[in-house]
mmCIF file of C-alpha atoms and ligand atoms in Angstrom:
data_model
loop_
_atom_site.group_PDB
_atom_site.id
_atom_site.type_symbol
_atom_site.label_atom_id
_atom_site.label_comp_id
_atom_site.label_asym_id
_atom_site.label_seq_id
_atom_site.Cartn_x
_atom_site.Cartn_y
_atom_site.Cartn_z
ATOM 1 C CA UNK A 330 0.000 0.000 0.000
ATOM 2 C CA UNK A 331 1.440 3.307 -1.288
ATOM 3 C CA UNK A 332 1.663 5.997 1.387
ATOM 4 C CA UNK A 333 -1.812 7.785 2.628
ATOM 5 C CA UNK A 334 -0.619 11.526 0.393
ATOM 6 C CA UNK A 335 -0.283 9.900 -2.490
ATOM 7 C CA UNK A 336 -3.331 6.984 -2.576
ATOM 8 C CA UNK A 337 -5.999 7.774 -5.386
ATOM 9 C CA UNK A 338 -9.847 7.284 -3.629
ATOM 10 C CA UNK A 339 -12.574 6.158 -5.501
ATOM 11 C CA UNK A 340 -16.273 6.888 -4.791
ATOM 12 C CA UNK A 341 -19.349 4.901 -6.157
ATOM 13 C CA UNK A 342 -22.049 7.218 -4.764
ATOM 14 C CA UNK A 343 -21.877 10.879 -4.879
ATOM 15 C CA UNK A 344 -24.975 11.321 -1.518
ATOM 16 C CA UNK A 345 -24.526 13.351 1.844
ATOM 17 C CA UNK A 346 -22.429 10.980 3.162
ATOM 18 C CA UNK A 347 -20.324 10.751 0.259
ATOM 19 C CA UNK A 348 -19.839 14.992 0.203
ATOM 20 C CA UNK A 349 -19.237 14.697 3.859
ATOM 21 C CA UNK A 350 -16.314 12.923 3.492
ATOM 22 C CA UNK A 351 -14.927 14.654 0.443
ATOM 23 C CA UNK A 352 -15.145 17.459 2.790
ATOM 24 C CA UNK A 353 -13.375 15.813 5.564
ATOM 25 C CA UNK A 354 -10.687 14.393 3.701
ATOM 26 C CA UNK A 355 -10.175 18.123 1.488
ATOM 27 C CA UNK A 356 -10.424 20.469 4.224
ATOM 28 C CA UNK A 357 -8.261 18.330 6.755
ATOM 29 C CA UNK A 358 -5.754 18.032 3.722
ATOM 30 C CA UNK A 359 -5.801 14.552 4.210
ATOM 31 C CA UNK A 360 -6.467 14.249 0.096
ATOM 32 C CA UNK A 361 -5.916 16.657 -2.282
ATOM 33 C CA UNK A 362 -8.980 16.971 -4.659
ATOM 34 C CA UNK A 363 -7.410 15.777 -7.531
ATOM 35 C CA UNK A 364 -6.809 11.876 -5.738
ATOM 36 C CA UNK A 365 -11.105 12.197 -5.600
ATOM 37 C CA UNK A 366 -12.326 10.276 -8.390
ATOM 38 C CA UNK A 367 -16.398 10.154 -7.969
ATOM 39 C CA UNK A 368 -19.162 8.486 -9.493
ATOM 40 C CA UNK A 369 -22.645 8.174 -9.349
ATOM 41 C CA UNK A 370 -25.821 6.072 -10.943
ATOM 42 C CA UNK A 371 -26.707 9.244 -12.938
ATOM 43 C CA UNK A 372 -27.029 12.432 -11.258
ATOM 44 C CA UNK A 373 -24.556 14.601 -14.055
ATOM 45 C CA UNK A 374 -26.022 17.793 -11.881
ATOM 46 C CA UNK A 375 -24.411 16.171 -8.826
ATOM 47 C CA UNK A 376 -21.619 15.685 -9.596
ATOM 48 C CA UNK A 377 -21.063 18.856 -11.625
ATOM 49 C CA UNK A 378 -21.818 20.748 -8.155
ATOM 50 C CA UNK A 379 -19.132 18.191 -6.370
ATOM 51 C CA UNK A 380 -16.744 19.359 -8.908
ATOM 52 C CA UNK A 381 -17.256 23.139 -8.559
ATOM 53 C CA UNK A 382 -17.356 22.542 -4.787
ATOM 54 C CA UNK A 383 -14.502 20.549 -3.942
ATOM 55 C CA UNK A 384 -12.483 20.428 -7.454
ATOM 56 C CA UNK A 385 -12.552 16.748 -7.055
ATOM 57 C CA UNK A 386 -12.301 14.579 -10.543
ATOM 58 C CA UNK A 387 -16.270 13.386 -11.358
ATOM 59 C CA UNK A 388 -16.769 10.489 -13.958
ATOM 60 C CA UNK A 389 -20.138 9.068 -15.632
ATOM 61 C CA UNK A 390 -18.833 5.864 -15.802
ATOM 62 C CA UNK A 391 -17.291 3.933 -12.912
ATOM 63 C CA UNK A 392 -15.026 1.830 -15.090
ATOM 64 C CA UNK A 393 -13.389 5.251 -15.948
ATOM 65 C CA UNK A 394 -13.846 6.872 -12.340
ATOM 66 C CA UNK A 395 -11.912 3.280 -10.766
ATOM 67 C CA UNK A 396 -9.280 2.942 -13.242
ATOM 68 C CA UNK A 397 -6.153 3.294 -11.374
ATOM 69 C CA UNK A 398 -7.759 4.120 -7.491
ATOM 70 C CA UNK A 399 -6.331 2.249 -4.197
ATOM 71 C CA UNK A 400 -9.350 2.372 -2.216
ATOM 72 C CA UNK A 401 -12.978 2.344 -2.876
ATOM 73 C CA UNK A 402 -15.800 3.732 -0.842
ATOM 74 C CA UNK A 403 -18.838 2.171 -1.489
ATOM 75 C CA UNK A 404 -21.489 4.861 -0.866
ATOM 76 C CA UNK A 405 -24.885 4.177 -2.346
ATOM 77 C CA UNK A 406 -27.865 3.621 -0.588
ATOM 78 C CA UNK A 407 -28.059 -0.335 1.269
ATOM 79 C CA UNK A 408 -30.915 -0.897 -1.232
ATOM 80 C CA UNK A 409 -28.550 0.145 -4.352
ATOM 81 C CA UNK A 410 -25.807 -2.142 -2.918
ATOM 82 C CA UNK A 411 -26.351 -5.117 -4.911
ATOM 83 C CA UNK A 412 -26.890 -3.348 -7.948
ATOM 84 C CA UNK A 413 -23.866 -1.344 -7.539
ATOM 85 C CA UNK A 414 -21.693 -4.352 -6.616
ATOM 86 C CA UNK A 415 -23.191 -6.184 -9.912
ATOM 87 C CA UNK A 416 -21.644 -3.810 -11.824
ATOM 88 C CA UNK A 417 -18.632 -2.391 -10.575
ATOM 89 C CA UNK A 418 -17.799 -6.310 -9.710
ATOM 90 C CA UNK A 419 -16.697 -7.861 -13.393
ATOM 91 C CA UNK A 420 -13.656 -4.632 -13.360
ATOM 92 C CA UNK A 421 -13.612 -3.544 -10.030
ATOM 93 C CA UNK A 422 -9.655 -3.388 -9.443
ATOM 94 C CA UNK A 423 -7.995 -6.308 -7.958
ATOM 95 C CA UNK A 424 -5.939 -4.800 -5.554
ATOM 96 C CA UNK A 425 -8.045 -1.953 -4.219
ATOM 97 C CA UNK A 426 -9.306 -1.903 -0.734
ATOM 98 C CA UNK A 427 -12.993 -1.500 -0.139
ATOM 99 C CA UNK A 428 -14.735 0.266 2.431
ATOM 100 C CA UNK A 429 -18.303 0.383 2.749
ATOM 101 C CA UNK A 430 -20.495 2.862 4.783
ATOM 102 C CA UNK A 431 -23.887 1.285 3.448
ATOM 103 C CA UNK A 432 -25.685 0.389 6.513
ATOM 104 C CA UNK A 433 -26.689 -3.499 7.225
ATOM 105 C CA UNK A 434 -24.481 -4.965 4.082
ATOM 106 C CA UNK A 435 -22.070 -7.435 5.738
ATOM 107 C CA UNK A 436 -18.768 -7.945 5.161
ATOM 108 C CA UNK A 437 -19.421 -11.553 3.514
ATOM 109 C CA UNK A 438 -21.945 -10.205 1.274
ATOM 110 C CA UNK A 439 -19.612 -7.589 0.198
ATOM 111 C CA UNK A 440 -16.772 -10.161 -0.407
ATOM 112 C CA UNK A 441 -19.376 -12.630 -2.089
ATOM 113 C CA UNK A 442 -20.347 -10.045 -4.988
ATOM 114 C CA UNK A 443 -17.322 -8.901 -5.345
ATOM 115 C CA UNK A 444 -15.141 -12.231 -5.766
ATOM 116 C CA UNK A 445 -16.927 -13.028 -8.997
ATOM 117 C CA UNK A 446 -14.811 -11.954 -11.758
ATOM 118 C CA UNK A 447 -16.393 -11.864 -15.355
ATOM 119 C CA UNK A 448 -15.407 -14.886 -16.423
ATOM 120 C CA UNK A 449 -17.229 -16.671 -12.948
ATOM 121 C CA UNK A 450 -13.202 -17.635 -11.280
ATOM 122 C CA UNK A 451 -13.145 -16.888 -7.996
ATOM 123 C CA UNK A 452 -11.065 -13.925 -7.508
ATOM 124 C CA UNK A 453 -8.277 -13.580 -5.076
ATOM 125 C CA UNK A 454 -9.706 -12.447 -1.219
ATOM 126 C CA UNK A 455 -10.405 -8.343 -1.769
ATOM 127 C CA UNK A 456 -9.955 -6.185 1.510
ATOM 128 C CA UNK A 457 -13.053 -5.094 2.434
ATOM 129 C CA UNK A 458 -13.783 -2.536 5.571
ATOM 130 C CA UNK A 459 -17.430 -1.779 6.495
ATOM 131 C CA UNK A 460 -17.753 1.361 8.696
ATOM 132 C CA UNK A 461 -20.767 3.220 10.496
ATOM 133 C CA UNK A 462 -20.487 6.507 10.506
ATOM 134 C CA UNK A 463 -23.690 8.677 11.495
ATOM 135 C CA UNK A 464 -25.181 12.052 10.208
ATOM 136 C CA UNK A 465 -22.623 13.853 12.480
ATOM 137 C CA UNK A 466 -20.373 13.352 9.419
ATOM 138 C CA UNK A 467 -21.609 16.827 7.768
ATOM 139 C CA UNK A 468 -20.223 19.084 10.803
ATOM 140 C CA UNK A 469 -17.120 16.879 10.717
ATOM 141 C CA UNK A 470 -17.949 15.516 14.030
ATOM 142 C CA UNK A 471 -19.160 11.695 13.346
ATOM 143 C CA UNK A 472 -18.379 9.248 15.913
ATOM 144 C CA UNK A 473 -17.569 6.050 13.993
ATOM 145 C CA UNK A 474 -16.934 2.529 14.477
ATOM 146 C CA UNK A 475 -15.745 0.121 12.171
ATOM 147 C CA UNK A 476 -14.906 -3.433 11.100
ATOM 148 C CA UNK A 477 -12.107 -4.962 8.603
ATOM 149 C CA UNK A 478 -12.037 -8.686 7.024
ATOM 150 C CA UNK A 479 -9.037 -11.171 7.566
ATOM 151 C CA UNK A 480 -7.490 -10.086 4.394
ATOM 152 C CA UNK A 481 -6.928 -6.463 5.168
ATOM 153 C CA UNK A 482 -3.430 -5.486 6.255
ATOM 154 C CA UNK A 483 -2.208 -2.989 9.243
ATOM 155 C CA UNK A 484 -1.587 -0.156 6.279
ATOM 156 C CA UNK A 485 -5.186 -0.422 5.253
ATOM 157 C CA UNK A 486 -6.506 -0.291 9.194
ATOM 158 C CA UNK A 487 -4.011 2.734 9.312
ATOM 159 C CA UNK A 488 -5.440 3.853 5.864
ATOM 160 C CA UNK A 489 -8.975 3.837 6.984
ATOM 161 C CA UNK A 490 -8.307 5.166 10.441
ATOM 162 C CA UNK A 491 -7.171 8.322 8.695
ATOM 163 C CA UNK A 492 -10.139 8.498 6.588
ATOM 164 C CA UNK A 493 -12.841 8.250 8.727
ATOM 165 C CA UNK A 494 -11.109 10.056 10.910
ATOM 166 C CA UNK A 495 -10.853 13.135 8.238
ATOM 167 C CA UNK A 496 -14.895 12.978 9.525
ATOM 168 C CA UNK A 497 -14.582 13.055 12.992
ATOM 169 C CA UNK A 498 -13.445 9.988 15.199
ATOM 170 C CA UNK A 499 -13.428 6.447 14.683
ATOM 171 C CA UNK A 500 -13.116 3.462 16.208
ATOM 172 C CA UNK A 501 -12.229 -0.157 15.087
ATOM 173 C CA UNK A 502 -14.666 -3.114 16.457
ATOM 174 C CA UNK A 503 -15.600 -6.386 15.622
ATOM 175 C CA UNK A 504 -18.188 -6.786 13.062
ATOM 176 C CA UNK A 505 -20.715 -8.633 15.245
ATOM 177 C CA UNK A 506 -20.658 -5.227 17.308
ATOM 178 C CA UNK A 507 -21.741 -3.416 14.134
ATOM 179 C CA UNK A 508 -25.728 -3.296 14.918
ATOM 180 C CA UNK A 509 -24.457 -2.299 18.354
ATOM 181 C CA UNK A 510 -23.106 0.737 16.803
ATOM 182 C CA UNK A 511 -25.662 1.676 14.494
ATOM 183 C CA UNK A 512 -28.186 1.548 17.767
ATOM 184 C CA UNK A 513 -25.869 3.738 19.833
ATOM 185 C CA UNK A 514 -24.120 6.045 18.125
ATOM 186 C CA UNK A 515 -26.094 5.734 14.337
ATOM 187 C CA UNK A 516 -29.296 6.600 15.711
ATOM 188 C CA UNK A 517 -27.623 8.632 18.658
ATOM 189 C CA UNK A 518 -28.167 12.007 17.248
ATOM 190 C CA UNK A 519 -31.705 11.336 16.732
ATOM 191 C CA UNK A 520 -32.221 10.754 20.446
ATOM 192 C CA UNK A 521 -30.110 13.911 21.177
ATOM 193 C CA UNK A 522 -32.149 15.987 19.120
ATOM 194 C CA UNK A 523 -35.723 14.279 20.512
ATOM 195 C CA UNK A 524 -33.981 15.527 23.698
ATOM 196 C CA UNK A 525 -33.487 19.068 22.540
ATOM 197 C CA UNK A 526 -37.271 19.032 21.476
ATOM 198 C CA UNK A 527 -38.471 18.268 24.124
ATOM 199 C CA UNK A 528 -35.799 20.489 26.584
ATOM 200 C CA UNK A 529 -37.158 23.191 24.120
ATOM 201 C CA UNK A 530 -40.761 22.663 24.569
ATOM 202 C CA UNK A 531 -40.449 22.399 27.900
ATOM 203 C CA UNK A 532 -38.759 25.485 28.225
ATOM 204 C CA UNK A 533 -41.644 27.058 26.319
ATOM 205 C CA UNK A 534 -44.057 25.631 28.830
ATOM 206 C CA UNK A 535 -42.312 27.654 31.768
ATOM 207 C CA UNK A 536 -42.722 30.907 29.711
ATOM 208 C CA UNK A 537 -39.409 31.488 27.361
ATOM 209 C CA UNK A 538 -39.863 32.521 24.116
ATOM 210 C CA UNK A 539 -38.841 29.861 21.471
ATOM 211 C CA UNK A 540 -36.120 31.505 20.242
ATOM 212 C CA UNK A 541 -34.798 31.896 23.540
ATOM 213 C CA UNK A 542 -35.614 28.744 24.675
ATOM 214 C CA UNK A 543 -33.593 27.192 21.379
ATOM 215 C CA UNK A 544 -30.820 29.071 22.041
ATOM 216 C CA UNK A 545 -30.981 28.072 25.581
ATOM 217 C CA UNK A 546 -31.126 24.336 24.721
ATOM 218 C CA UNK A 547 -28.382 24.357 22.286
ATOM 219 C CA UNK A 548 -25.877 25.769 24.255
ATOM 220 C CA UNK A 549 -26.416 23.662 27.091
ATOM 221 C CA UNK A 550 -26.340 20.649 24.672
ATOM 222 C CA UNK A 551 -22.954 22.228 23.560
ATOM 223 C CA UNK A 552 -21.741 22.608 26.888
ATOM 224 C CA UNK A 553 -22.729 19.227 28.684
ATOM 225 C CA UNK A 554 -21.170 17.858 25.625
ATOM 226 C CA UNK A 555 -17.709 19.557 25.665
ATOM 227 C CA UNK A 556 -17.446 18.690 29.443
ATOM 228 C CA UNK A 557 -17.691 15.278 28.517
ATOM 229 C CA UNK A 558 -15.098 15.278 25.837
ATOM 230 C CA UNK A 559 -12.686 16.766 27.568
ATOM 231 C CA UNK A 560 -13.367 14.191 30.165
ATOM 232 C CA UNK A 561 -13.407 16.697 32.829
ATOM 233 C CA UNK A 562 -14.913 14.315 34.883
ATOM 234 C CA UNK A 563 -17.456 11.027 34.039
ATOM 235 C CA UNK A 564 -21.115 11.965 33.267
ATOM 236 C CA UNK A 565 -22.027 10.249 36.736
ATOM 237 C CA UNK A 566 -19.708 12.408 38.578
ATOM 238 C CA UNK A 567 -20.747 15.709 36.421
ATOM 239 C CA UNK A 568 -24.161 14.801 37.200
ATOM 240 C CA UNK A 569 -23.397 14.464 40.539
ATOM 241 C CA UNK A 570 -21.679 17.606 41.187
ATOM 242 C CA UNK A 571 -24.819 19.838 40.170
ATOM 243 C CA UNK A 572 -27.144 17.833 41.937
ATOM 244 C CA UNK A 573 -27.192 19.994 45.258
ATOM 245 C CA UNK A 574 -29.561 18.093 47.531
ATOM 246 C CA UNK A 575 -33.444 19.155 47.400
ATOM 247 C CA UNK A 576 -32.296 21.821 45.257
ATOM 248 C CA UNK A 577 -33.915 22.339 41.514
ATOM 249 C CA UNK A 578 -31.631 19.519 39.536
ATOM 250 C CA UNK A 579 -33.025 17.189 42.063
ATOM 251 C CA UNK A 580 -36.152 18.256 41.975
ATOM 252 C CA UNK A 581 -35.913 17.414 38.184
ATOM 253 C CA UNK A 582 -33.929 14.200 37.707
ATOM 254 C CA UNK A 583 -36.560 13.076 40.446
ATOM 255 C CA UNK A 584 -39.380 13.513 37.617
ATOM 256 C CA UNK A 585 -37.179 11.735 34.457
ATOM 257 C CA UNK A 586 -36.299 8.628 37.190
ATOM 258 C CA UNK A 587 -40.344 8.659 38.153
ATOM 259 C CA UNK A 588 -40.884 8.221 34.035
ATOM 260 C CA UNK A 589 -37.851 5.817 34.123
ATOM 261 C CA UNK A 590 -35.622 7.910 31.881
ATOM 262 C CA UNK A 591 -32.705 5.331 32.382
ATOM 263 C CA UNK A 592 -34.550 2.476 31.003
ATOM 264 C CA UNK A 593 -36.366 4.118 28.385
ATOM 265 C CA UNK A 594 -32.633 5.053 27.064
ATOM 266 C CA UNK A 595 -31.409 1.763 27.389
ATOM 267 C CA UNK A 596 -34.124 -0.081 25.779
ATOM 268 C CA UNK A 597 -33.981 2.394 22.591
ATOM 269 C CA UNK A 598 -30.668 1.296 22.420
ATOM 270 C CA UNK A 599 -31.269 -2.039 22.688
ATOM 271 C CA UNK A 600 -34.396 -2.100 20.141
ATOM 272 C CA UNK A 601 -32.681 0.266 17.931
ATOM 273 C CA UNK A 602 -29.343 -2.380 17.827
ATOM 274 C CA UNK A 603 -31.841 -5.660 17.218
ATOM 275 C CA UNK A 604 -33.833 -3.790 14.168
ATOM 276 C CA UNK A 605 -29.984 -2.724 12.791
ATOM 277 C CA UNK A 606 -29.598 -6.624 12.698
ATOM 278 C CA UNK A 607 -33.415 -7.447 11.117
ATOM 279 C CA UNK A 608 -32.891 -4.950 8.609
ATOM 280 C CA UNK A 609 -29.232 -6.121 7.454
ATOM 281 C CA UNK A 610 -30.115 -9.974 7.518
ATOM 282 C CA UNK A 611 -32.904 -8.987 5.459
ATOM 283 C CA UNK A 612 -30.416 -6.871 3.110
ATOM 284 C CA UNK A 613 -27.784 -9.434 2.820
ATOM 285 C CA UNK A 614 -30.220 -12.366 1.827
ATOM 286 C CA UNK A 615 -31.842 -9.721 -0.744
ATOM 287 C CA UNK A 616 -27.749 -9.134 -1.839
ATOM 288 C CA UNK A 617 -26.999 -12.724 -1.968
ATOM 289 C CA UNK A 618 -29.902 -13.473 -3.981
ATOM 290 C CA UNK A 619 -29.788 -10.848 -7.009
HETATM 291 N N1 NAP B 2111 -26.153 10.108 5.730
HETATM 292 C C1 NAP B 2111 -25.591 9.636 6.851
HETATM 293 O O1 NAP B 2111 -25.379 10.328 7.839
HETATM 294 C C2 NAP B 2111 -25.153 8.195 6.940
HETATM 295 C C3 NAP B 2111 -24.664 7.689 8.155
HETATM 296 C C4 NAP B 2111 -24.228 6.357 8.191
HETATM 297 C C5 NAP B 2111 -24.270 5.568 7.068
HETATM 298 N N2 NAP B 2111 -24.783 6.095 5.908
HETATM 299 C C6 NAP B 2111 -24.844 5.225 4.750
HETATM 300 O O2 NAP B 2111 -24.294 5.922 3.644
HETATM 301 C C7 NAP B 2111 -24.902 5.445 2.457
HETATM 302 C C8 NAP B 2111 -25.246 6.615 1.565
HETATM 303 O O3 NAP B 2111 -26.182 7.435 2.226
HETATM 304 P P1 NAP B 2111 -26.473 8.906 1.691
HETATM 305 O O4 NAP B 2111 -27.311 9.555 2.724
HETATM 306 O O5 NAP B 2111 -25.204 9.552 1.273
HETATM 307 O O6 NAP B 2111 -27.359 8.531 0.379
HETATM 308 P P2 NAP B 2111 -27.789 9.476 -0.849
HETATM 309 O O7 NAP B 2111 -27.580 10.908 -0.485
HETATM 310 O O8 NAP B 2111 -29.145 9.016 -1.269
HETATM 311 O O9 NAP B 2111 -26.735 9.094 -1.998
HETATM 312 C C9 NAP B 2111 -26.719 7.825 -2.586
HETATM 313 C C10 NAP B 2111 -25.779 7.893 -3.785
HETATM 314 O O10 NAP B 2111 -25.661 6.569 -4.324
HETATM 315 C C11 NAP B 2111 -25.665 6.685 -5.749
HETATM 316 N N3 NAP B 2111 -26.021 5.396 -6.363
HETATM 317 C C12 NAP B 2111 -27.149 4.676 -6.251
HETATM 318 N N4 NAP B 2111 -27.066 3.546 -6.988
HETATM 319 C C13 NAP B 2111 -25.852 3.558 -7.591
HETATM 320 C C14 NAP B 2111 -25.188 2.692 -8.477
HETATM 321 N N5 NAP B 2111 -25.756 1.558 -8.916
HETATM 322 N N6 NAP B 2111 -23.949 3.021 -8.904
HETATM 323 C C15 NAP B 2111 -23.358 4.168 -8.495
HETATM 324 N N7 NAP B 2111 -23.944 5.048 -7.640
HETATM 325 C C16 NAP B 2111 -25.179 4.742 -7.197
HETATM 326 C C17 NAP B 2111 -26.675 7.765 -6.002
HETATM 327 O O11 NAP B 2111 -26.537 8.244 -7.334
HETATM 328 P P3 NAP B 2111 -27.734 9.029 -8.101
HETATM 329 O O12 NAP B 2111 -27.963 10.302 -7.342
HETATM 330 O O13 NAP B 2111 -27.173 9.254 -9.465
HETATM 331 O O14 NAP B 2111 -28.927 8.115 -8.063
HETATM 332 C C18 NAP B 2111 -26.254 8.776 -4.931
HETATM 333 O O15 NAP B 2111 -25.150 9.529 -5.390
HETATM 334 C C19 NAP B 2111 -26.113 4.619 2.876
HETATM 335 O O16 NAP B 2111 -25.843 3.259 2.632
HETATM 336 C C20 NAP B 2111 -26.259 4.865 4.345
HETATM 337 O O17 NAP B 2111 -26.673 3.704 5.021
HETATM 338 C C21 NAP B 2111 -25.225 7.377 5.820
#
């Protein structure tokens, strides 16, 4: 594997996730735009406006777009997967290494389309990563975790490390700890921002203006969040520490344990994690079937 400056990157989806990381990876100076080589199923508008944005190298055709790249990233939609795999598979480069941020598409399945060279030989074992990033990505500020096959090498975990991390931080894992992922920190923001709804509503109810009561939210999101970055302390201590007794943080945490706020959390979590694994057995039979 040829050093991280000078590696060519090829994208089959031009979506959010895929401008996200352009962005990561341009901005951070981690790739220059001209090692960007992007594709999509049609979209010429798309990628005209990724071109003007980022200067990065667009391509109608993925046979062009992949011709001499060192790593693809395989960023369609999980439902476009096996179409996308189908036909980047007969000349998808031999020695590239794949990582895929479609969520639910297993490694195998990813291996299994991809092995089968035109002429139906089994090709030799490709290095495939599958990653999770979540919608975090756009601000730069994803929190990631991700898997690699047997066949990948410690240049491609370092490779992929400094990609994903070009969109905030990430984390390697098993793959069986995948759907775990997806249910914590892939659906994470949306429990964050149910939380600043209802902070905000409820700071409507006790007479602040909405504006104010947004701003008021957001900040303290901000705040609680920066505290526990910088690990000033763990959130059971933090919450600790401005929990004076009978005073007003009491009073309130008093009301979320009476609607058991802990357990509604955790089962989320857990529900969220067990529908990540319906929905990708469900995808990978679909893959292995087309
Ligand atoms: N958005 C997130 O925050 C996030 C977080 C974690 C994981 N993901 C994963 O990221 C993936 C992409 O999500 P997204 O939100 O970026 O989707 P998106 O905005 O809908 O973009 C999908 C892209 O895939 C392209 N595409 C579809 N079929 C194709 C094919 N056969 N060949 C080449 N390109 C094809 C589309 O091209 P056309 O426009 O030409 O149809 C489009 O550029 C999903 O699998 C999702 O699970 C996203």
């Amino acid at each position: 594997m040829k050093a991280l400056g000078t590696l060519h990157l090829g994208f089959l989806g031009a979506g959010a996730i895929a401008e996200a990381l352009i962005r990561g990876l341009t901005s951070t100076g981690v790739a220059k735009p001209e090692q960007i080589h992007v594709t999509n199923r049609g979209n010429h508008v798309r990628l005209a406006e990724l071109q003007t944005r980022y200067g990065v190298n667009t391509y109608a055709l993925a046979t062009d777009a992949f011709a001499h790249v060192d790593v693809i990233l395989i960023c369609t939609k999980p439902r476009d997967v096996p179409t996308a795999l189908a036909y980047i598979a007969p000349f998808a480069p031999r020695d590239a290494l794949y990582v895929s941020i479609a969520a639910g598409i297993d490694i195998a399945t990813i291996e299994g389309a991809l092995s089968q060279s035109k002429s139906g030989y089994e090709e030799p074992r490709k290095r495939i990563v599958r990653a999770m990033p979540n919608t975090s990505s756009i601000v730069l500020c994803s929190a990631t975790g991700y898997a690699l096959n047997h066949a990948c090498t410690p240049e491609d975990e370092a490779v992929v490390r400094t990609l994903l991390g070009a969109v905030g931080r990430a984390y390697p894992l098993e793959e069986s700890l995948l759907n775990a992922v997806t249910g914590l920190s892939g659906s994470g923001p949306a429990y964050v921002y149910y939380l600043a709804e209802a902070m905000t509503q409820g700071g409507i109810d006790v007479g602040l203006d909405p504006h104010t009561a947004t701003e008021l939210v957001v900040e303290t999101l901000f705040g609680a969040a920066q505290m526990l970055r910088e690990r000033v302390a763990p959130p059971a201590t933090l919450r600790k520490q401005v929990t004076s007794p009978n005073g007003t943080t009491m009073a309130g945490l008093a009301v979320l344990d009476a609607y058991s706020f802990t357990d509604a959390v955790r089962s989320a979590i857990k529900r969220a994690t067990e529908r990540s694994a319906e929905l990708g057995d469900a995808l990978s039979r679909e893959t292995r079937e087309s």
